[in-house]
Amino acid sequence: MLALPLPPLKPCRFLKRKNRFLVESDVGPLHLPNSGRMGELLLPGTSCFYHPRPTPKTVGRMILVESQGVLVGVDASLANRLLELLLREGVFGSLADLRKEVRLEGERLDFSARIGGKEALLEAKNCNRVEGGLALFPDAPTPRGARHLRLLSGFGRAGGLAYAVWMVQHPLARAFALDPEDRVLYQAAREAKRAGVQLLAYRVRPTLEALHLEEQLPWVWLPPQEDLEGHHQGHG
């Protein structure tokens, strides 16, 4: 099993969120590298784990939280490191010319590479929202995510390999779905699938020492939002 080692962690308790990237804890202010809402995870008094690394504004970086008796990863920046781990292990094919943070049409994608001799573009996304065993993305609307998918679609239509890979840092996930409430992202993903983009999701099991990459999650297409609305109106 592949695993991404974590830096040394210390326990703390979450008190409140100050802004998108800053939380208050019982040990002081912590950087939270995640712009999602995470309302079901960040409850006052929740046990968390952080990496002590003082800066002028924070005492460290929040990495894990406890929820439903398990550890859940909240550092979204680790998704691309997990994808790099898969790439370097040859999970997608023989790898060459790996480059990070590639600029394309004013956007930044996580990786470009040659995979099995073909040009490839890859983007990693983080997910830690799980409801009844179903991992749901996004936790908040993401126009940037939709733009990334459209770029991958164009690359795929031009004959390149394109991958969008979600890392679900929640061990209770049994399947993955895009939340159709984010219509722009949902439509961009449908277009990406038609263009040949590989849409993948992997379950990641966090421990205090590492993030363990587990199996690929089955992908579920929930009904688009307009279908749901039509259903509700027709049965009102």
Coordinates of C-alpha atoms in Angstrom, one line a residue:
M1 CA 0.0 0.0 0.0
L2 CA 1.3 3.4 -0.9
A3 CA 1.6 6.0 1.9
L4 CA 2.6 9.6 2.1
P5 CA 4.4 10.3 5.4
L6 CA 3.1 13.2 7.5
P7 CA 5.3 15.6 9.5
P8 CA 5.2 15.2 13.4
L9 CA 1.8 16.1 14.7
K10 CA 0.5 17.3 18.0
P11 CA -3.1 17.2 19.4
C12 CA -5.3 20.3 19.8
R13 CA -9.0 21.2 19.9
F14 CA -10.8 23.3 17.3
L15 CA -12.6 26.4 18.7
K16 CA -13.8 28.4 15.7
R17 CA -13.0 29.4 12.2
K18 CA -11.6 32.9 11.7
N19 CA -11.6 32.9 7.9
R20 CA -11.1 30.5 5.0
F21 CA -7.6 29.7 5.9
L22 CA -7.3 30.5 9.6
V23 CA -8.8 28.7 12.6
E24 CA -8.7 29.3 16.4
S25 CA -7.6 26.4 18.5
D26 CA -6.8 25.8 22.2
V27 CA -3.0 26.0 21.3
G28 CA -3.4 29.2 19.3
P29 CA -4.2 30.3 15.7
L30 CA -3.6 27.6 13.0
H31 CA -3.3 27.7 9.3
L32 CA -6.1 25.6 7.6
P33 CA -5.0 24.7 4.0
N34 CA -8.6 24.1 2.8
S35 CA -11.2 26.6 1.5
G36 CA -14.1 24.1 1.9
R37 CA -16.9 24.8 4.4
M38 CA -16.4 21.5 6.3
G39 CA -19.3 22.4 8.6
E40 CA -19.8 18.7 9.6
L41 CA -16.1 18.4 10.5
L42 CA -15.1 21.7 12.2
L43 CA -17.4 21.6 15.3
P44 CA -16.3 23.5 18.4
G45 CA -14.4 21.2 20.7
T46 CA -13.4 18.8 17.9
S47 CA -10.1 16.9 18.4
C48 CA -7.6 17.8 15.8
F49 CA -3.9 17.3 15.0
Y50 CA -1.6 20.0 13.8
H51 CA 2.0 20.3 12.7
P52 CA 3.8 22.9 14.9
R53 CA 5.5 25.4 12.6
P54 CA 5.3 28.9 13.9
T55 CA 4.8 31.9 11.5
P56 CA 4.1 35.5 12.4
K57 CA 0.3 34.7 12.3
T58 CA 0.0 31.0 13.3
V59 CA 1.6 28.4 15.6
G60 CA 1.2 25.6 13.0
R61 CA -0.8 23.9 10.3
M62 CA -3.9 21.8 10.8
I63 CA -3.6 18.4 9.1
L64 CA -6.2 16.0 10.6
V65 CA -9.5 16.2 12.5
E66 CA -11.5 13.5 14.3
S67 CA -15.0 12.7 13.1
Q68 CA -17.3 9.7 13.7
G69 CA -14.4 7.9 15.4
V70 CA -12.0 8.2 12.5
L71 CA -9.3 10.6 11.4
V72 CA -10.1 12.8 8.4
G73 CA -7.5 14.8 6.4
V74 CA -8.2 18.5 6.0
D75 CA -4.9 19.6 4.3
A76 CA -6.1 20.0 0.7
S77 CA -2.6 20.8 -0.5
L78 CA -1.6 17.1 0.1
A79 CA -3.8 15.9 -2.8
N80 CA -1.2 16.7 -5.5
R81 CA 1.5 15.0 -3.4
L82 CA -0.7 11.9 -3.3
L83 CA -1.2 12.0 -7.1
E84 CA 2.5 12.4 -7.6
L85 CA 3.0 9.3 -5.5
L86 CA 0.7 7.3 -7.8
L87 CA 2.4 8.7 -10.9
R88 CA 5.9 7.9 -9.7
E89 CA 4.8 4.3 -8.8
G90 CA 3.7 3.9 -12.4
V91 CA 0.0 3.4 -11.6
F92 CA -1.1 5.2 -14.8
G93 CA 1.7 3.8 -16.9
S94 CA 5.4 4.4 -17.5
L95 CA 6.3 7.9 -16.5
A96 CA 8.7 10.4 -18.0
D97 CA 9.2 14.2 -18.1
L98 CA 7.1 15.0 -15.0
R99 CA 6.6 18.7 -14.5
K100 CA 4.7 20.4 -11.7
E101 CA 2.5 23.5 -11.7
V102 CA 2.1 23.8 -15.5
R103 CA 0.6 27.0 -16.9
L104 CA -2.1 26.7 -19.5
E105 CA -4.4 29.5 -20.8
G106 CA -3.9 31.5 -17.6
E107 CA -4.6 28.6 -15.3
R108 CA -2.2 26.4 -13.3
L109 CA -2.6 22.6 -13.6
D110 CA -0.8 20.3 -11.2
F111 CA 1.2 18.1 -13.6
S112 CA 2.3 17.5 -17.1
A113 CA 4.1 14.3 -18.1
R114 CA 4.6 11.7 -20.7
I115 CA 2.7 8.5 -19.7
G116 CA 3.3 5.5 -21.8
G117 CA 4.9 7.7 -24.4
K118 CA 1.9 10.1 -24.7
E119 CA 1.6 13.7 -23.5
A120 CA -0.5 13.9 -20.4
L121 CA -2.0 16.6 -18.2
L122 CA -3.2 15.8 -14.6
E123 CA -5.0 17.7 -11.9
A124 CA -5.5 16.6 -8.3
K125 CA -8.5 17.6 -6.2
N126 CA -9.1 17.1 -2.5
C127 CA -12.3 15.8 -1.0
N128 CA -13.2 15.2 2.7
R129 CA -17.0 15.5 2.7
V130 CA -18.7 12.1 3.2
E131 CA -22.4 11.6 3.7
G132 CA -23.7 8.0 4.3
G133 CA -20.6 6.5 2.8
L134 CA -20.8 8.7 -0.3
A135 CA -17.9 11.2 -0.9
L136 CA -19.3 14.4 -2.3
F137 CA -17.4 17.2 -4.1
P138 CA -17.3 20.1 -3.9
D139 CA -17.9 21.3 -0.3
A140 CA -18.3 24.9 -1.7
P141 CA -18.8 26.0 -5.3
T142 CA -15.6 25.9 -7.3
P143 CA -15.5 27.8 -10.6
R144 CA -11.8 27.2 -10.7
G145 CA -12.4 23.4 -10.6
A146 CA -14.8 23.8 -13.6
R147 CA -12.1 25.8 -15.5
H148 CA -9.6 23.1 -14.9
L149 CA -12.0 20.4 -16.2
R150 CA -12.6 22.4 -19.4
L151 CA -8.9 22.8 -20.0
L152 CA -8.5 19.0 -19.6
S153 CA -11.4 18.5 -22.0
G154 CA -9.7 20.6 -24.7
F155 CA -6.4 18.7 -24.2
G156 CA -8.3 15.3 -24.4
R157 CA -10.1 16.3 -27.6
A158 CA -6.7 17.2 -29.1
G159 CA -5.5 13.7 -28.5
G160 CA -3.6 14.0 -25.2
L161 CA -4.1 12.0 -22.0
A162 CA -6.0 13.9 -19.4
Y163 CA -6.7 13.0 -15.8
A164 CA -8.7 14.6 -13.0
V165 CA -8.1 12.7 -9.7
W166 CA -9.9 13.3 -6.5
M167 CA -8.2 12.2 -3.2
V168 CA -10.8 11.5 -0.6
Q169 CA -9.1 11.9 2.8
H170 CA -11.9 10.1 4.6
P171 CA -11.8 6.3 5.4
L172 CA -15.6 6.0 5.6
A173 CA -16.0 6.8 1.8
R174 CA -17.4 3.9 -0.2
A175 CA -18.2 5.7 -3.5
F176 CA -17.6 9.1 -5.0
A177 CA -20.0 11.7 -6.7
L178 CA -20.0 15.2 -7.8
D179 CA -22.6 17.3 -6.0
P180 CA -25.0 18.4 -8.8
E181 CA -25.8 21.6 -6.9
D182 CA -22.6 23.0 -8.4
R183 CA -24.1 23.0 -11.9
V184 CA -21.1 24.6 -13.6
L185 CA -18.7 22.0 -12.3
Y186 CA -21.1 19.1 -12.9
Q187 CA -21.6 20.1 -16.6
A188 CA -17.8 20.6 -17.0
A189 CA -17.3 17.1 -15.7
R190 CA -19.9 15.6 -18.1
E191 CA -18.1 17.4 -20.9
A192 CA -14.7 16.1 -19.7
K193 CA -15.9 12.5 -19.6
R194 CA -17.2 12.9 -23.2
A195 CA -13.8 14.3 -24.2
G196 CA -12.0 11.3 -22.9
V197 CA -10.8 12.7 -19.6
Q198 CA -10.1 10.1 -17.0
L199 CA -12.2 11.0 -13.9
L200 CA -10.9 9.0 -10.9
A201 CA -11.3 9.0 -7.1
Y202 CA -9.2 7.3 -4.5
R203 CA -9.9 6.7 -0.8
V204 CA -7.2 7.8 1.5
R205 CA -7.0 6.6 5.1
P206 CA -5.2 9.0 7.4
T207 CA -3.2 7.9 10.4
L208 CA -1.1 10.1 12.7
E209 CA 2.0 9.0 10.7
A210 CA 0.9 8.9 7.1
L211 CA -1.9 9.2 4.5
H212 CA -2.5 5.7 3.1
L213 CA -3.7 5.4 -0.4
E214 CA -6.3 2.7 -0.7
E215 CA -8.5 1.6 -3.5
Q216 CA -10.1 3.5 -6.3
L217 CA -13.7 4.5 -5.4
P218 CA -16.6 3.7 -7.7
W219 CA -18.0 6.8 -9.4
V220 CA -21.7 7.6 -9.0
W221 CA -23.4 10.2 -11.3
L222 CA -26.2 11.8 -9.3
P223 CA -29.1 13.2 -11.2
P224 CA -28.4 16.7 -12.4
Q225 CA -30.0 19.5 -10.5
E226 CA -32.6 20.4 -13.1
D227 CA -33.8 16.8 -13.1
L228 CA -34.2 16.9 -9.4
E229 CA -36.1 20.2 -9.5
G230 CA -38.3 18.9 -12.3
H231 CA -39.0 15.8 -10.1
H232 CA -39.9 17.9 -7.1
Q233 CA -42.2 20.3 -9.2
G234 CA -43.9 17.3 -10.8
H235 CA -44.7 15.7 -7.5
G236 CA -45.5 18.9 -5.4

